Structure formats: C-alpha cells, structure tokens
mmCIF file with all atom_site columns, C-alpha atoms in Angstrom:
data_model
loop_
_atom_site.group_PDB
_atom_site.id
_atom_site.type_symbol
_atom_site.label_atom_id
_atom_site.label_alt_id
_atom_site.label_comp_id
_atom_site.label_asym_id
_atom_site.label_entity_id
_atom_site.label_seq_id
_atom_site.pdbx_PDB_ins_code
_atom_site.Cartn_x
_atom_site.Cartn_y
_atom_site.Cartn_z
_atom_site.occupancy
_atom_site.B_iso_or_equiv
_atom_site.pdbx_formal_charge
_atom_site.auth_seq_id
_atom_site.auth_comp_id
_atom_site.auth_asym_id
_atom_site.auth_atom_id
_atom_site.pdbx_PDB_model_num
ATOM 1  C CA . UNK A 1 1  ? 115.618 78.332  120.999 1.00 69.00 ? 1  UNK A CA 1
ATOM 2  C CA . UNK A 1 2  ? 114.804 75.636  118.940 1.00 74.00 ? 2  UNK A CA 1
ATOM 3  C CA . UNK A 1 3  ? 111.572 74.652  120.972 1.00 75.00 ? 3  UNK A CA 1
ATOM 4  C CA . UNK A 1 4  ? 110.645 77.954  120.734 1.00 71.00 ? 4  UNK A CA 1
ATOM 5  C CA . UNK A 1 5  ? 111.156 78.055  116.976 1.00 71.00 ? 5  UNK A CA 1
ATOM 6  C CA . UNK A 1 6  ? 108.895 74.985  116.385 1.00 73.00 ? 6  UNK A CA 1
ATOM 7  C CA . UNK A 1 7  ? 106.137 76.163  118.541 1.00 70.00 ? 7  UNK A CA 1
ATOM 8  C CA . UNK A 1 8  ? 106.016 79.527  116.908 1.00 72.00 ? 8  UNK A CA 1
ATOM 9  C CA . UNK A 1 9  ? 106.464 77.398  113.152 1.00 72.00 ? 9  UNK A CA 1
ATOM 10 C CA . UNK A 1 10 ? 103.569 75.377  114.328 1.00 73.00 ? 10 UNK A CA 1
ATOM 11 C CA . UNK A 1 11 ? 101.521 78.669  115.102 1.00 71.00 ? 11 UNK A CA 1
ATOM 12 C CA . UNK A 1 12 ? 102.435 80.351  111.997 1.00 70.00 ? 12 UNK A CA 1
ATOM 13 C CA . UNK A 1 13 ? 101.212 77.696  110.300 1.00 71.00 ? 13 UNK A CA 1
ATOM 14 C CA . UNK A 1 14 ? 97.958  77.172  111.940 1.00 70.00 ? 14 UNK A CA 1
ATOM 15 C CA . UNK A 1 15 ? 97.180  80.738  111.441 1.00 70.00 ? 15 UNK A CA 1
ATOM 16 C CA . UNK A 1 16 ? 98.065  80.620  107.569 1.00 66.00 ? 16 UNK A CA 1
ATOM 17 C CA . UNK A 1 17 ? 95.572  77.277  107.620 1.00 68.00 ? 17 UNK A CA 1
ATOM 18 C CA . UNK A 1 18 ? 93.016  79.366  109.016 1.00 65.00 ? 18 UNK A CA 1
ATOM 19 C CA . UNK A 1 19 ? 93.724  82.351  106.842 1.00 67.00 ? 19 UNK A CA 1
ATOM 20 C CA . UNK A 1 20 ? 93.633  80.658  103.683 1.00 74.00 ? 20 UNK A CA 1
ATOM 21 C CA . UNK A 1 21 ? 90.239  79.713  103.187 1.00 77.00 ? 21 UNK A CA 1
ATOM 22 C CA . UNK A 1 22 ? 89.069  83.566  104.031 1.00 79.00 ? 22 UNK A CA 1
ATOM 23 C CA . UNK A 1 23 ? 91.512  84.889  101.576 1.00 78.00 ? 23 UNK A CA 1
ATOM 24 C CA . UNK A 1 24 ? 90.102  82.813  98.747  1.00 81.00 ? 24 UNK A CA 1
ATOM 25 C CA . UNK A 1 25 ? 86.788  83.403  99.839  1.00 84.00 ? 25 UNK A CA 1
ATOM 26 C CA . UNK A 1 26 ? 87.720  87.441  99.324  1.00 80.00 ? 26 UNK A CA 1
ATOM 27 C CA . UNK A 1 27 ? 89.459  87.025  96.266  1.00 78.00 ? 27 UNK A CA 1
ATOM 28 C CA . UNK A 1 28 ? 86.772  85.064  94.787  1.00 84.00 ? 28 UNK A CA 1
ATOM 29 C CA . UNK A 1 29 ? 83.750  87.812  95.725  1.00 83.00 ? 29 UNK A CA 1
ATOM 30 C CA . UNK A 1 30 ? 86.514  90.149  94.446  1.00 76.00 ? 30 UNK A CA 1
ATOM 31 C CA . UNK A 1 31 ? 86.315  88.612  90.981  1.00 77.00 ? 31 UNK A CA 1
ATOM 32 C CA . UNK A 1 32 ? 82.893  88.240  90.640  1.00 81.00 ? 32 UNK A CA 1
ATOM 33 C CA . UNK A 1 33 ? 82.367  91.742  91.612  1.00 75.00 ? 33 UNK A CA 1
ATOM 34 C CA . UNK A 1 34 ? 85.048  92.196  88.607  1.00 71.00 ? 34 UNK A CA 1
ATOM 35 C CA . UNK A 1 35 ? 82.698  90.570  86.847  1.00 74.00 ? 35 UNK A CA 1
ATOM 36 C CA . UNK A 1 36 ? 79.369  91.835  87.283  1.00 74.00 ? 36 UNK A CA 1
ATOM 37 C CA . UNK A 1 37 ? 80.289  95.256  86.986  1.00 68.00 ? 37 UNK A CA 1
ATOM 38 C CA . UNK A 1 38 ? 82.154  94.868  83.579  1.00 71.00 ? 38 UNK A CA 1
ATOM 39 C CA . UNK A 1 39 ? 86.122  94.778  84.835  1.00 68.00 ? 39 UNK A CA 1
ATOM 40 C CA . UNK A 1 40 ? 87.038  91.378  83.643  1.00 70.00 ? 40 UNK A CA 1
ATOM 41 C CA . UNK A 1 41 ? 88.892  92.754  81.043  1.00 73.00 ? 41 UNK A CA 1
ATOM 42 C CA . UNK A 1 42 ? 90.674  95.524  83.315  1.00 77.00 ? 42 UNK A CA 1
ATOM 43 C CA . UNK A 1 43 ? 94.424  94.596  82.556  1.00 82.00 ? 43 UNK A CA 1
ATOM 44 C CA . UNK A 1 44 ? 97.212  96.625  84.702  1.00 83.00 ? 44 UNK A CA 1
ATOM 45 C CA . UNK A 1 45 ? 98.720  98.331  81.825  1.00 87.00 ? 45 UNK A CA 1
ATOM 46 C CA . UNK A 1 46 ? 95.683  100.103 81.189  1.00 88.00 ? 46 UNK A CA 1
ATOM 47 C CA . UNK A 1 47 ? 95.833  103.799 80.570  1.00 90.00 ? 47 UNK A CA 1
ATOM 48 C CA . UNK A 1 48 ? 93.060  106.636 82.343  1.00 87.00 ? 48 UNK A CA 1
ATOM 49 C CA . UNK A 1 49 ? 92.494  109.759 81.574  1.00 88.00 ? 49 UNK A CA 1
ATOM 50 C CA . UNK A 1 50 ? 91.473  111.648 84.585  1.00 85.00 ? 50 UNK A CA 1
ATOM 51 C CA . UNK A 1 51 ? 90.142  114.782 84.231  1.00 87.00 ? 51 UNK A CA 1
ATOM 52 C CA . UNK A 1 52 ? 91.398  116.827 87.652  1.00 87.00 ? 52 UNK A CA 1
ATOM 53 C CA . UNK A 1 53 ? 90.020  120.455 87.959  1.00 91.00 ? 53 UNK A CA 1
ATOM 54 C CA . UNK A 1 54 ? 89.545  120.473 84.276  1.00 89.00 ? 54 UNK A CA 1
ATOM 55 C CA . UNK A 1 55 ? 93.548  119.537 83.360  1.00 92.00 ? 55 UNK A CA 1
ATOM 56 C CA . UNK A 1 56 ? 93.661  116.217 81.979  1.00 92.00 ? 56 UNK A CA 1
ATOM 57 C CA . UNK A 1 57 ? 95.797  113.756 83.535  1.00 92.00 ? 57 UNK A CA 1
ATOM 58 C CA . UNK A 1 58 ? 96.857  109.966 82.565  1.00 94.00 ? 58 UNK A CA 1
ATOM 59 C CA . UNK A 1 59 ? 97.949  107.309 84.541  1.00 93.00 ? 59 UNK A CA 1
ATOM 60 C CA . UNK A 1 60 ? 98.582  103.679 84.200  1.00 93.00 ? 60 UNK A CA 1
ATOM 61 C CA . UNK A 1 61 ? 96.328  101.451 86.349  1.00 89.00 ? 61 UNK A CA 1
ATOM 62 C CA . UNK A 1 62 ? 98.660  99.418  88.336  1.00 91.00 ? 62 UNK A CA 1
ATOM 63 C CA . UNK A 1 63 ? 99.886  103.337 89.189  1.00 93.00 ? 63 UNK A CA 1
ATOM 64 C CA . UNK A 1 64 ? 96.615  104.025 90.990  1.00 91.00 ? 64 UNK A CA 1
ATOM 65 C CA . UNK A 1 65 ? 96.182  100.586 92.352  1.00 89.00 ? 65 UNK A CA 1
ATOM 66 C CA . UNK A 1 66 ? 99.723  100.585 93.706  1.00 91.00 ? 66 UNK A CA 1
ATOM 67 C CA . UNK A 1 67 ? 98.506  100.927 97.085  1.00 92.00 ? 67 UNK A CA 1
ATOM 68 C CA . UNK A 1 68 ? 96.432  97.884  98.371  1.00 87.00 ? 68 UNK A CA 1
ATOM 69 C CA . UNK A 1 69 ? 93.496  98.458  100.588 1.00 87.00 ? 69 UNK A CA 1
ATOM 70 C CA . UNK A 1 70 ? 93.750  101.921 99.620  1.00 91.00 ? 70 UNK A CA 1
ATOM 71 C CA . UNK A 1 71 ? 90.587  103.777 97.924  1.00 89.00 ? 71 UNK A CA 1
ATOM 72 C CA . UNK A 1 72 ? 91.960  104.524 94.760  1.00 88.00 ? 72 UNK A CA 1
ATOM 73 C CA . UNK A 1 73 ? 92.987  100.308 94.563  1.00 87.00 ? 73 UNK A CA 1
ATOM 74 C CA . UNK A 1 74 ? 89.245  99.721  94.900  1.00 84.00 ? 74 UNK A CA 1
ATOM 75 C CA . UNK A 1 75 ? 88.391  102.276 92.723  1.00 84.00 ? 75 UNK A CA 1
ATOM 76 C CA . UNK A 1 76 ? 90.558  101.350 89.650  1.00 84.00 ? 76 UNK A CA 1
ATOM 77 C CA . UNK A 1 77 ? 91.285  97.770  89.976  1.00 83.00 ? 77 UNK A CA 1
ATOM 78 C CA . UNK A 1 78 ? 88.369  96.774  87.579  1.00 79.00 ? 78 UNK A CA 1
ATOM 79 C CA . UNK A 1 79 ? 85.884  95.543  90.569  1.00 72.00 ? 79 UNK A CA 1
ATOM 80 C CA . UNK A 1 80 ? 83.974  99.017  89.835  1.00 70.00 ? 80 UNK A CA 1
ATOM 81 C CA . UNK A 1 81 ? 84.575  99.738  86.169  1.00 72.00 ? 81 UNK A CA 1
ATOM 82 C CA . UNK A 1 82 ? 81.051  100.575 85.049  1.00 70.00 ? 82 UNK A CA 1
ATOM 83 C CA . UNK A 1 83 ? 80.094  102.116 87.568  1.00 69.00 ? 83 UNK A CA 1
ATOM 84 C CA . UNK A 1 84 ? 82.661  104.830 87.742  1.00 69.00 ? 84 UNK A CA 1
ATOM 85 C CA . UNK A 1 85 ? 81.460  108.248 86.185  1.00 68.00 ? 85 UNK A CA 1
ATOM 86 C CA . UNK A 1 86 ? 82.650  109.637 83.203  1.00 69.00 ? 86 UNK A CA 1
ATOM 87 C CA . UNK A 1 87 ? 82.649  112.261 81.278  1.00 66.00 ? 87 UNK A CA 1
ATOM 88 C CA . UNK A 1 88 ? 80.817  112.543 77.925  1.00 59.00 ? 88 UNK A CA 1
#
C-alpha cells in the first residue's frame, strides 16, 4: 500500500505541475477579457435586475455565477459586462 500511495502521490503531482501553468494561462485571458469589456469592477455582491417576461427580478451576482462552467457564470461574472443587452 504504501508503494502504491507514493506512485499515485508522485502522479498527482505531476499532473497538478502540468495543470498549473494552463490554469493561469486561463485565468489570466479570463481577466483581460474582464478587462476589455468593462468588468473589472464587477464585484460578487453586485445586484441585477433582470427583466424575465416583463416581471422584474433581482439577483446577487455570485447567485448567478454560482455554478462554474455554467452559461449564466460566463454571462455574469464581469468577463462580458458591456456587452450584455439592456434595457433602456
């Protein structure tokens, strides 16, 4: 057991070597996405107004963005914020 503990140790952290590098290369296009289309200042706390059918609903962001990898996390964490529509 304990060999196979080490070799699997030694895996896992080969993999999370490898990984690293990727996830910071994500992250950072993630931010300067963020960025460029004005969500630098998107803080979790944030309340929208959605209007849905025409009854106006609010949420907090980190409600909508709960989800990761889902569309409503890339929608409302910031990455997109001026280009969302609104209405007047």
């Amino acid at each position: 057991l304990d060999a196979l503990d080490e070799m699997l140790g030694s895996s896992f952290k080969k993999i999370c070597d490898l990984k690293s590098p990727r996830h910071k290369d994500i992250i950072d296009r993630q931010e300067a996405l963020a960025y460029q289309h004005g969500g630098e200042h998107a803080k979790p706390f944030d309340i929208i107004c959605h209007n849905v059918r025409g009854t106006e609903l609010f949420s907090r962001r980190d409600t909508l963005t709960g989800v990761e990898g889902s569309r409503l996390e890339a929608l409302f964490s910031g990455r997109w914020e001026n280009q969302l529509l609104r209405d007047g």
